[in-house]
mmCIF file of C-alpha atoms in Angstrom:
data_model
loop_
_atom_site.group_PDB
_atom_site.id
_atom_site.type_symbol
_atom_site.label_atom_id
_atom_site.label_comp_id
_atom_site.label_asym_id
_atom_site.label_seq_id
_atom_site.Cartn_x
_atom_site.Cartn_y
_atom_site.Cartn_z
ATOM 1 C CA MET E 8 0.000 0.000 0.000
ATOM 2 C CA THR E 9 1.050 3.588 -0.634
ATOM 3 C CA THR E 10 3.383 4.874 2.084
ATOM 4 C CA GLY E 11 1.733 7.426 4.326
ATOM 5 C CA ALA E 12 -1.761 7.045 2.902
ATOM 6 C CA VAL E 13 -4.502 7.252 5.517
ATOM 7 C CA ALA E 14 -6.610 4.306 4.361
ATOM 8 C CA CYS E 15 -8.466 2.109 6.836
ATOM 9 C CA GLY E 16 -11.122 -0.052 5.198
ATOM 10 C CA PRO E 17 -10.712 -2.661 2.429
ATOM 11 C CA GLY E 18 -12.135 -0.252 -0.182
ATOM 12 C CA GLU E 19 -9.691 2.475 0.747
ATOM 13 C CA LYS E 20 -6.769 0.042 0.743
ATOM 14 C CA SER E 21 -7.740 -1.221 -2.703
ATOM 15 C CA ALA E 22 -7.961 2.352 -4.034
ATOM 16 C CA ALA E 23 -4.566 3.220 -2.554
ATOM 17 C CA ASP E 24 -3.035 0.108 -4.124
ATOM 18 C CA LYS E 25 -4.492 1.005 -7.521
ATOM 19 C CA LEU E 26 -3.077 4.528 -7.277
ATOM 20 C CA ASP E 27 0.312 3.209 -6.200
ATOM 21 C CA LYS E 28 0.442 0.760 -9.108
ATOM 22 C CA ALA E 29 -0.570 3.511 -11.557
ATOM 23 C CA PHE E 30 2.412 5.598 -10.459
ATOM 24 C CA ASP E 31 4.646 2.523 -10.733
ATOM 25 C CA ARG E 32 3.519 2.123 -14.340
ATOM 26 C CA LEU E 33 4.224 5.788 -15.007
ATOM 27 C CA GLY E 34 7.788 5.239 -13.821
ATOM 28 C CA GLU E 35 8.185 2.288 -16.189
ATOM 29 C CA ASP E 36 7.546 4.498 -19.229
ATOM 30 C CA LYS E 37 10.305 6.179 -21.204
ATOM 31 C CA ALA E 38 8.097 9.219 -21.819
ATOM 32 C CA VAL E 39 5.539 11.292 -19.953
ATOM 33 C CA ALA E 40 3.170 13.936 -21.328
ATOM 34 C CA LEU E 41 1.009 16.386 -19.396
ATOM 35 C CA ASP E 42 -1.844 18.522 -20.748
ATOM 36 C CA ILE E 43 -2.825 21.332 -18.368
ATOM 37 C CA ALA E 44 -6.028 23.312 -18.909
ATOM 38 C CA LEU E 45 -8.734 25.187 -17.055
ATOM 39 C CA ASN E 46 -11.907 23.103 -17.211
ATOM 40 C CA ALA E 47 -14.158 26.151 -16.965
ATOM 41 C CA SER E 48 -16.067 28.608 -19.143
ATOM 42 C CA ALA E 49 -14.878 32.141 -19.801
ATOM 43 C CA ASP E 50 -17.532 33.468 -17.392
ATOM 44 C CA GLU E 51 -16.377 31.115 -14.619
ATOM 45 C CA ILE E 52 -12.727 32.050 -15.167
ATOM 46 C CA HIS E 53 -13.554 35.771 -15.150
ATOM 47 C CA THR E 54 -15.570 35.426 -11.942
ATOM 48 C CA ALA E 55 -12.744 33.526 -10.233
ATOM 49 C CA LEU E 56 -9.889 35.805 -11.303
ATOM 50 C CA LYS E 57 -11.286 39.295 -11.928
ATOM 51 C CA ASP E 58 -10.876 40.413 -8.302
ATOM 52 C CA GLY E 59 -7.467 38.814 -7.787
ATOM 53 C CA LYS E 60 -4.186 40.647 -7.316
ATOM 54 C CA ASP E 61 -3.476 40.480 -11.047
ATOM 55 C CA GLY E 62 -7.169 40.651 -12.106
ATOM 56 C CA ILE E 63 -8.159 39.797 -15.678
ATOM 57 C CA ASP E 64 -10.841 41.195 -17.967
ATOM 58 C CA ARG E 65 -13.528 39.224 -19.803
ATOM 59 C CA GLU E 66 -11.489 39.013 -23.015
ATOM 60 C CA ASP E 67 -8.476 37.557 -21.195
ATOM 61 C CA ALA E 68 -10.798 34.987 -19.597
ATOM 62 C CA GLU E 69 -12.082 34.043 -23.052
ATOM 63 C CA ILE E 70 -8.503 33.441 -24.202
ATOM 64 C CA LEU E 71 -7.614 31.324 -21.151
ATOM 65 C CA ALA E 72 -10.763 29.235 -21.558
ATOM 66 C CA GLY E 73 -9.625 28.164 -25.009
ATOM 67 C CA LEU E 74 -5.989 27.311 -24.221
ATOM 68 C CA LYS E 75 -4.071 24.293 -22.978
ATOM 69 C CA LEU E 76 -0.419 23.811 -22.061
ATOM 70 C CA SER E 77 1.299 20.586 -23.057
ATOM 71 C CA TYR E 78 4.559 19.349 -21.612
ATOM 72 C CA GLY E 79 6.446 16.244 -22.680
ATOM 73 C CA ILE E 80 9.605 14.416 -21.616
ATOM 74 C CA SER E 81 11.156 11.370 -23.222
ATOM 75 C CA SER E 82 14.307 9.442 -22.425
ATOM 76 C CA ASP E 83 16.314 6.459 -23.614
ATOM 77 C CA MET E 84 15.567 4.792 -20.266
ATOM 78 C CA PRO E 85 12.469 4.384 -18.058
ATOM 79 C CA LEU E 86 11.727 7.410 -15.856
ATOM 80 C CA LYS E 87 12.281 5.398 -12.668
ATOM 81 C CA THR E 88 15.912 4.608 -13.625
ATOM 82 C CA LYS E 89 18.302 5.744 -10.908
ATOM 83 C CA ASP E 90 20.368 8.828 -11.697
ATOM 84 C CA LYS E 91 23.668 6.948 -11.401
ATOM 85 C CA ASP E 92 22.545 4.574 -14.166
ATOM 86 C CA LYS E 93 21.479 7.360 -16.534
ATOM 87 C CA LYS E 94 24.888 8.545 -17.642
ATOM 88 C CA GLY E 95 24.837 8.993 -21.396
ATOM 89 C CA ALA E 96 21.045 8.671 -21.642
ATOM 90 C CA GLY E 97 19.379 11.288 -23.807
ATOM 91 C CA VAL E 98 16.548 13.333 -22.315
ATOM 92 C CA ASN E 99 14.276 15.341 -24.629
ATOM 93 C CA VAL E 100 11.766 17.989 -23.557
ATOM 94 C CA SER E 101 8.852 19.731 -25.304
ATOM 95 C CA PHE E 102 6.547 22.581 -24.284
ATOM 96 C CA LYS E 103 3.511 23.743 -26.256
ATOM 97 C CA VAL E 104 0.732 26.327 -25.958
ATOM 98 C CA ALA E 105 -2.221 25.329 -28.124
ATOM 99 C CA LYS E 106 -5.913 25.935 -28.639
ATOM 100 C CA LYS E 107 -8.214 23.343 -27.129
ATOM 101 C CA ASP E 108 -10.013 23.031 -30.459
ATOM 102 C CA GLY E 109 -6.747 22.341 -32.303
ATOM 103 C CA GLY E 110 -3.842 24.378 -33.628
ATOM 104 C CA SER E 111 -0.468 24.967 -31.988
ATOM 105 C CA LEU E 112 0.294 28.585 -31.082
ATOM 106 C CA LEU E 113 3.795 28.208 -29.661
ATOM 107 C CA GLU E 114 6.025 25.150 -29.337
ATOM 108 C CA PHE E 115 9.545 24.446 -28.115
ATOM 109 C CA ARG E 116 11.511 21.212 -28.332
ATOM 110 C CA SER E 117 14.892 20.638 -26.699
ATOM 111 C CA LEU E 118 16.956 17.607 -27.679
ATOM 112 C CA ASP E 119 20.517 16.707 -28.612
ATOM 113 C CA LYS E 120 21.650 20.089 -27.234
ATOM 114 C CA LYS E 121 19.489 21.873 -29.827
ATOM 115 C CA THR E 122 16.386 24.017 -29.322
ATOM 116 C CA TYR E 123 13.597 24.043 -31.911
ATOM 117 C CA LEU E 124 10.857 26.683 -32.139
ATOM 118 C CA ARG E 125 7.588 27.061 -34.011
ATOM 119 C CA ALA E 126 5.052 29.861 -33.536
ATOM 120 C CA ASP E 127 1.832 30.929 -35.232
ATOM 121 C CA LEU E 128 2.502 34.657 -34.945
ATOM 122 C CA LYS E 129 -0.632 35.691 -36.832
ATOM 123 C CA ALA E 130 -2.861 33.634 -34.527
ATOM 124 C CA LEU E 131 -1.039 34.887 -31.411
ATOM 125 C CA ALA E 132 -1.380 38.507 -32.523
ATOM 126 C CA GLY E 133 -5.066 38.032 -33.279
ATOM 127 C CA MET E 134 -6.023 36.572 -29.914
ATOM 128 C CA LYS E 135 -6.721 39.964 -28.349
ATOM 129 C CA LYS E 136 -8.626 42.648 -30.222
ATOM 130 C CA PRO E 137 -6.960 46.082 -30.404
ATOM 131 C CA GLY E 138 -8.798 48.546 -28.161
ATOM 132 C CA THR E 139 -7.033 51.831 -28.921
ATOM 133 C CA ALA E 140 -5.964 53.713 -32.028
ATOM 134 C CA LYS E 141 -2.320 52.927 -31.224
ATOM 135 C CA GLU E 142 -3.045 49.207 -30.879
ATOM 136 C CA ARG E 143 -4.977 49.208 -34.181
ATOM 137 C CA ALA E 144 -2.060 50.937 -35.922
ATOM 138 C CA GLU E 145 0.401 48.413 -34.470
ATOM 139 C CA LYS E 146 -1.778 45.550 -35.704
ATOM 140 C CA ARG E 147 -1.863 47.037 -39.228
ATOM 141 C CA ASP E 148 1.931 47.396 -39.205
ATOM 142 C CA PHE E 149 2.327 43.804 -38.068
ATOM 143 C CA GLU E 150 -0.018 42.491 -40.767
ATOM 144 C CA GLU E 151 1.890 44.512 -43.367
ATOM 145 C CA MET E 152 5.146 42.954 -42.166
ATOM 146 C CA LEU E 153 3.630 39.494 -42.592
ATOM 147 C CA ARG E 154 2.637 40.283 -46.164
ATOM 148 C CA GLY E 155 6.171 41.481 -47.003
ATOM 149 C CA VAL E 156 7.996 38.438 -45.666
ATOM 150 C CA ASP E 157 8.109 36.704 -49.080
ATOM 151 C CA GLN E 158 10.278 39.554 -50.360
ATOM 152 C CA LEU E 159 13.107 38.705 -47.970
ATOM 153 C CA PRO E 160 16.352 37.379 -49.526
ATOM 154 C CA PRO E 161 17.076 33.618 -49.404
ATOM 155 C CA ALA E 162 19.755 34.225 -46.737
ATOM 156 C CA LEU E 163 16.940 35.163 -44.348
ATOM 157 C CA GLY E 164 14.893 32.053 -45.089
ATOM 158 C CA ALA E 165 14.881 30.971 -41.429
ATOM 159 C CA PHE E 166 13.239 34.234 -40.375
ATOM 160 C CA ARG E 167 10.688 33.810 -43.167
ATOM 161 C CA ASP E 168 9.946 30.328 -41.840
ATOM 162 C CA VAL E 169 9.373 31.736 -38.325
ATOM 163 C CA ILE E 170 6.855 34.255 -39.652
ATOM 164 C CA LYS E 171 5.060 31.533 -41.600
ATOM 165 C CA GLY E 172 4.845 29.211 -38.602
ATOM 166 C CA GLU E 173 7.468 26.717 -39.742
ATOM 167 C CA TRP E 174 9.981 24.992 -37.476
ATOM 168 C CA VAL E 175 13.413 26.593 -36.981
ATOM 169 C CA VAL E 176 16.395 25.565 -34.877
ATOM 170 C CA LEU E 177 17.819 28.353 -32.725
ATOM 171 C CA ASP E 178 21.499 29.258 -32.834
ATOM 172 C CA SER E 179 23.210 27.483 -29.927
ATOM 173 C CA LYS E 180 25.116 30.617 -28.867
ATOM 174 C CA ASP E 181 21.899 32.644 -28.676
ATOM 175 C CA VAL E 182 20.227 29.863 -26.635
ATOM 176 C CA GLU E 183 23.140 29.708 -24.189
ATOM 177 C CA GLU E 184 23.046 33.480 -23.706
ATOM 178 C CA PHE E 185 19.299 33.360 -23.086
ATOM 179 C CA ARG E 186 19.750 30.476 -20.624
ATOM 180 C CA LYS E 187 22.343 32.414 -18.641
ATOM 181 C CA LYS E 188 20.029 35.423 -18.371
ATOM 182 C CA ALA E 189 17.135 33.143 -17.329
ATOM 183 C CA GLN E 190 19.275 31.599 -14.594
ATOM 184 C CA GLU E 191 20.175 35.044 -13.283
ATOM 185 C CA LYS E 192 16.475 35.907 -13.125
ATOM 186 C CA ASP E 193 14.924 32.590 -12.029
ATOM 187 C CA GLY E 194 17.786 30.854 -10.220
ATOM 188 C CA ASP E 195 17.701 27.059 -10.374
ATOM 189 C CA ALA E 196 14.237 27.028 -11.975
ATOM 190 C CA SER E 197 15.808 27.142 -15.445
ATOM 191 C CA LYS E 198 19.070 25.324 -14.713
ATOM 192 C CA ASP E 199 19.816 21.801 -15.975
ATOM 193 C CA LEU E 200 16.230 21.332 -17.160
ATOM 194 C CA ASP E 201 16.936 18.139 -19.078
ATOM 195 C CA LYS E 202 18.921 16.427 -16.324
ATOM 196 C CA LYS E 203 16.492 16.706 -13.444
ATOM 197 C CA THR E 204 13.034 17.070 -14.950
ATOM 198 C CA GLU E 205 11.973 13.563 -15.888
ATOM 199 C CA LYS E 206 11.772 11.966 -12.399
ATOM 200 C CA GLN E 207 10.845 15.248 -10.714
ATOM 201 C CA VAL E 208 7.422 15.410 -12.376
ATOM 202 C CA SER E 209 6.272 11.877 -11.544
ATOM 203 C CA GLU E 210 7.795 11.780 -8.046
ATOM 204 C CA ALA E 211 6.323 15.134 -6.998
ATOM 205 C CA LEU E 212 2.869 14.160 -8.298
ATOM 206 C CA ARG E 213 3.142 10.882 -6.421
ATOM 207 C CA LYS E 214 4.026 12.623 -3.160
ATOM 208 C CA ALA E 215 1.216 15.149 -3.565
ATOM 209 C CA LEU E 216 -1.397 12.430 -3.947
ATOM 210 C CA THR E 217 -0.187 9.521 -1.834
ATOM 211 C CA GLU E 218 1.569 10.803 1.299
ATOM 212 C CA ASN E 219 -0.670 11.555 4.317
ATOM 213 C CA SER E 220 -3.760 11.473 2.124
ATOM 214 C CA ARG E 221 -7.258 10.018 2.423
ATOM 215 C CA ILE E 222 -8.061 7.837 -0.576
ATOM 216 C CA LYS E 223 -11.497 6.614 -1.667
ATOM 217 C CA GLU E 224 -12.744 4.538 -4.587
ATOM 218 C CA LYS E 225 -15.478 6.493 -6.425
ATOM 219 C CA GLY E 226 -16.313 4.002 -9.175
ATOM 220 C CA SER E 227 -16.120 4.212 -12.985
ATOM 221 C CA GLY E 228 -12.324 4.349 -12.809
ATOM 222 C CA HIS E 229 -12.181 7.370 -10.491
ATOM 223 C CA ILE E 230 -10.367 7.696 -7.158
ATOM 224 C CA GLU E 231 -10.895 10.608 -4.746
ATOM 225 C CA VAL E 232 -7.799 11.811 -2.889
ATOM 226 C CA THR E 233 -8.092 14.335 -0.044
ATOM 227 C CA VAL E 234 -4.911 16.005 1.188
ATOM 228 C CA SER E 235 -3.718 19.183 2.907
ATOM 229 C CA ALA E 236 -3.780 22.041 0.409
ATOM 230 C CA ARG E 237 -0.428 23.392 1.644
ATOM 231 C CA LYS E 238 1.278 20.026 1.246
ATOM 232 C CA ALA E 239 -0.242 19.530 -2.195
ATOM 233 C CA ALA E 240 0.833 23.026 -3.278
ATOM 234 C CA LYS E 241 4.408 22.321 -2.197
ATOM 235 C CA GLU E 242 4.632 19.092 -4.195
ATOM 236 C CA LEU E 243 2.797 20.437 -7.256
ATOM 237 C CA LYS E 244 5.094 23.454 -7.369
ATOM 238 C CA GLU E 245 8.054 21.069 -7.288
ATOM 239 C CA ALA E 246 6.519 19.067 -10.159
ATOM 240 C CA VAL E 247 6.246 22.088 -12.471
ATOM 241 C CA LYS E 248 9.349 23.938 -11.233
ATOM 242 C CA PRO E 249 11.305 23.297 -14.446
ATOM 243 C CA LEU E 250 8.408 24.894 -16.340
ATOM 244 C CA GLU E 251 7.884 27.833 -14.001
ATOM 245 C CA SER E 252 9.285 30.480 -16.357
ATOM 246 C CA GLN E 253 7.135 29.201 -19.259
ATOM 247 C CA LEU E 254 4.023 29.042 -17.086
ATOM 248 C CA ARG E 255 4.616 32.604 -15.913
ATOM 249 C CA ALA E 256 4.919 33.741 -19.522
ATOM 250 C CA ALA E 257 1.627 32.012 -20.392
ATOM 251 C CA GLY E 258 -0.034 33.479 -17.306
ATOM 252 C CA LYS E 259 1.057 37.112 -17.659
ATOM 253 C CA ASP E 260 4.013 36.715 -15.291
ATOM 254 C CA LYS E 261 1.806 35.346 -12.512
ATOM 255 C CA LYS E 262 3.955 33.272 -10.149
ATOM 256 C CA LEU E 263 2.862 29.935 -8.802
ATOM 257 C CA PRO E 264 1.401 30.274 -5.285
ATOM 258 C CA ASP E 265 3.875 30.045 -2.398
ATOM 259 C CA PRO E 266 2.902 26.993 -0.274
ATOM 260 C CA SER E 267 3.137 29.104 2.910
ATOM 261 C CA GLU E 268 0.415 31.411 1.527
ATOM 262 C CA VAL E 269 -1.958 28.606 0.530
ATOM 263 C CA PRO E 270 -5.182 28.430 2.602
ATOM 264 C CA ASP E 271 -4.963 26.016 5.544
ATOM 265 C CA GLN E 272 -7.615 23.607 4.285
ATOM 266 C CA ASP E 273 -8.036 20.338 2.412
ATOM 267 C CA VAL E 274 -8.112 19.944 -1.357
ATOM 268 C CA VAL E 275 -9.797 17.057 -3.177
ATOM 269 C CA PHE E 276 -8.192 15.520 -6.283
ATOM 270 C CA ASP E 277 -10.276 13.507 -8.739
ATOM 271 C CA VAL E 278 -7.864 10.920 -10.188
ATOM 272 C CA ALA E 279 -9.051 9.040 -13.269
ATOM 273 C CA LEU E 280 -7.480 5.686 -14.175
ATOM 274 C CA LYS E 281 -7.793 3.853 -17.478
ATOM 275 C CA ASP E 282 -6.505 0.298 -17.905
ATOM 276 C CA GLY E 283 -4.574 0.746 -14.651
ATOM 277 C CA ARG E 284 -2.776 3.860 -15.885
ATOM 278 C CA LEU E 285 -3.114 7.501 -14.810
ATOM 279 C CA SER E 286 -5.492 9.238 -17.219
ATOM 280 C CA SER E 287 -6.187 12.619 -15.610
ATOM 281 C CA ILE E 288 -6.060 14.552 -12.326
ATOM 282 C CA GLY E 289 -8.639 17.246 -11.582
ATOM 283 C CA PHE E 290 -8.794 19.773 -8.734
ATOM 284 C CA ASP E 291 -10.186 23.170 -7.791
ATOM 285 C CA MET E 292 -7.477 25.857 -7.991
ATOM 286 C CA SER E 293 -9.316 28.051 -5.472
ATOM 287 C CA ARG E 294 -8.403 25.513 -2.764
ATOM 288 C CA LEU E 295 -4.699 26.116 -3.477
ATOM 289 C CA ASP E 296 -4.594 29.843 -4.249
ATOM 290 C CA LYS E 297 -6.198 32.499 -2.042
ATOM 291 C CA ASP E 298 -6.037 34.891 -5.003
ATOM 292 C CA VAL E 299 -8.681 32.810 -6.813
ATOM 293 C CA HIS E 300 -12.145 33.982 -5.749
ATOM 294 C CA GLY E 301 -14.476 31.271 -6.970
ATOM 295 C CA LYS E 302 -14.356 27.687 -8.180
ATOM 296 C CA LEU E 303 -11.722 27.194 -10.890
ATOM 297 C CA PRO E 304 -11.400 23.557 -12.045
ATOM 298 C CA VAL E 305 -8.013 22.514 -13.442
ATOM 299 C CA THR E 306 -7.411 19.284 -15.340
ATOM 300 C CA VAL E 307 -3.996 17.663 -15.788
ATOM 301 C CA GLY E 308 -4.294 15.068 -18.531
ATOM 302 C CA LEU E 309 -1.933 12.083 -18.744
ATOM 303 C CA GLY E 310 -3.973 9.932 -21.099
ATOM 304 C CA GLY E 311 -2.525 7.366 -23.473
ATOM 305 C CA ARG E 312 1.058 6.389 -24.159
ATOM 306 C CA PRO E 313 3.014 9.538 -25.017
ATOM 307 C CA GLU E 314 5.157 9.629 -28.139
ATOM 308 C CA PRO E 315 8.903 10.340 -27.809
ATOM 309 C CA VAL E 316 9.979 13.970 -28.282
ATOM 310 C CA THR E 317 11.667 14.070 -31.694
ATOM 311 C CA ALA E 318 13.444 16.666 -33.831
ATOM 312 C CA PRO E 319 11.255 18.265 -36.535
ATOM 313 C CA SER E 320 12.566 17.741 -40.049
ATOM 314 C CA GLY E 321 13.694 20.560 -42.344
ATOM 315 C CA ALA E 322 14.236 23.171 -39.594
ATOM 316 C CA LYS E 323 16.583 25.995 -40.659
ATOM 317 C CA GLU E 324 18.960 27.649 -38.200
ATOM 318 C CA LEU E 325 17.800 31.055 -36.975
ATOM 319 C CA LYS E 326 20.393 33.490 -35.630
ATOM 320 C CA LEU E 327 19.393 36.465 -33.512
ATOM 321 C CA GLN E 328 21.418 38.894 -35.641
ATOM 322 C CA ASP E 329 19.676 37.680 -38.813
ATOM 323 C CA MET E 330 16.268 38.066 -37.176
ATOM 324 C CA MET E 331 17.028 41.632 -36.089
ATOM 325 C CA GLY E 332 18.339 42.469 -39.576
ATOM 326 C CA ALA E 333 15.187 41.096 -41.193
ATOM 327 C CA ILE E 334 12.913 43.080 -38.860
ATOM 328 C CA MET E 335 14.851 46.275 -39.595
ATOM 329 C CA GLY E 336 14.681 45.553 -43.334
ATOM 330 C CA LEU E 337 10.923 45.017 -43.239
ATOM 331 C CA ALA E 338 10.459 48.204 -41.200
ATOM 332 C CA ALA E 339 12.590 50.186 -43.675
ATOM 333 C CA GLY E 340 10.559 48.822 -46.557
ATOM 334 C CA LYS E 341 7.313 49.836 -44.842
ATOM 335 C CA ASP E 342 8.585 53.390 -44.255
ATOM 336 C CA ALA E 343 9.737 53.717 -47.864
ATOM 337 C CA LYS E 344 6.327 52.553 -49.080
ATOM 338 C CA HIS E 345 4.557 55.113 -46.881
ATOM 339 C CA ARG E 346 6.792 57.936 -48.237
ATOM 340 C CA ALA E 347 6.166 56.978 -51.853
#
């Protein structure tokens, strides 16, 4: 039975065993994939977050309601492999922001010491409607830049691919410089992502749900886990720590709640199992964050067997200096056109 679980009757023991075995199976995999989304309407999200410290408007709530974050890790060895036995094993990581109804908006892949990027800039720019004359003018300028991208010289083909939503591989020197700046800002949150992430996710989730928890079988493949909100917040923050900078970017620089500031109360997790494997974990974010004023359901999906993170084919190398030169060239062309 799961260590530390508070389970007394036969039903509770059976549920705890099922949960324990599901985490064992997760550790046997060479890949793990998480889909994180708010399982709420735009009105529910607006109600829960509008009066918070960082408050959001109705349009922002509409955007959040339609988004999901996906995070994947794959390795040459099972996730449960001890660190000392992993020397030489490759670890690949992916992060994606997408629409729930389909369509990737932003995606990163890191493997073989290379970083790949793809972004749908037109879709990203069109998510929020311009509200002022300045914003409308900026949108027109951006759309004009998109139309002029085909006029760029072949040497700037990688920048053209970025604008068109194709995969590019970032210059390793630029990535290293960015990583150093991120470490200065975020500390260990962005350091050695590949080396420590794979076990961290599964182990922290396991601790959050199985240590000092009350576990009940709910039927239809669902298990109810009740645990201290502060303890759960601590373990969940550890699980997503390698992604903290990306999550802040997706959430308008909103930091994950500090466990010491989490309400002193219980939180209930709805854990769904399918064929003995973890399928999804649902919970109410308002139980973990005092800045959320109203029910805000979150779903972490782990369904199916995740595919390995692989390198996209045909990606051209994009250098920062080439990107800046292309932007300046497009801007100069726009100004010349306006003067004509």
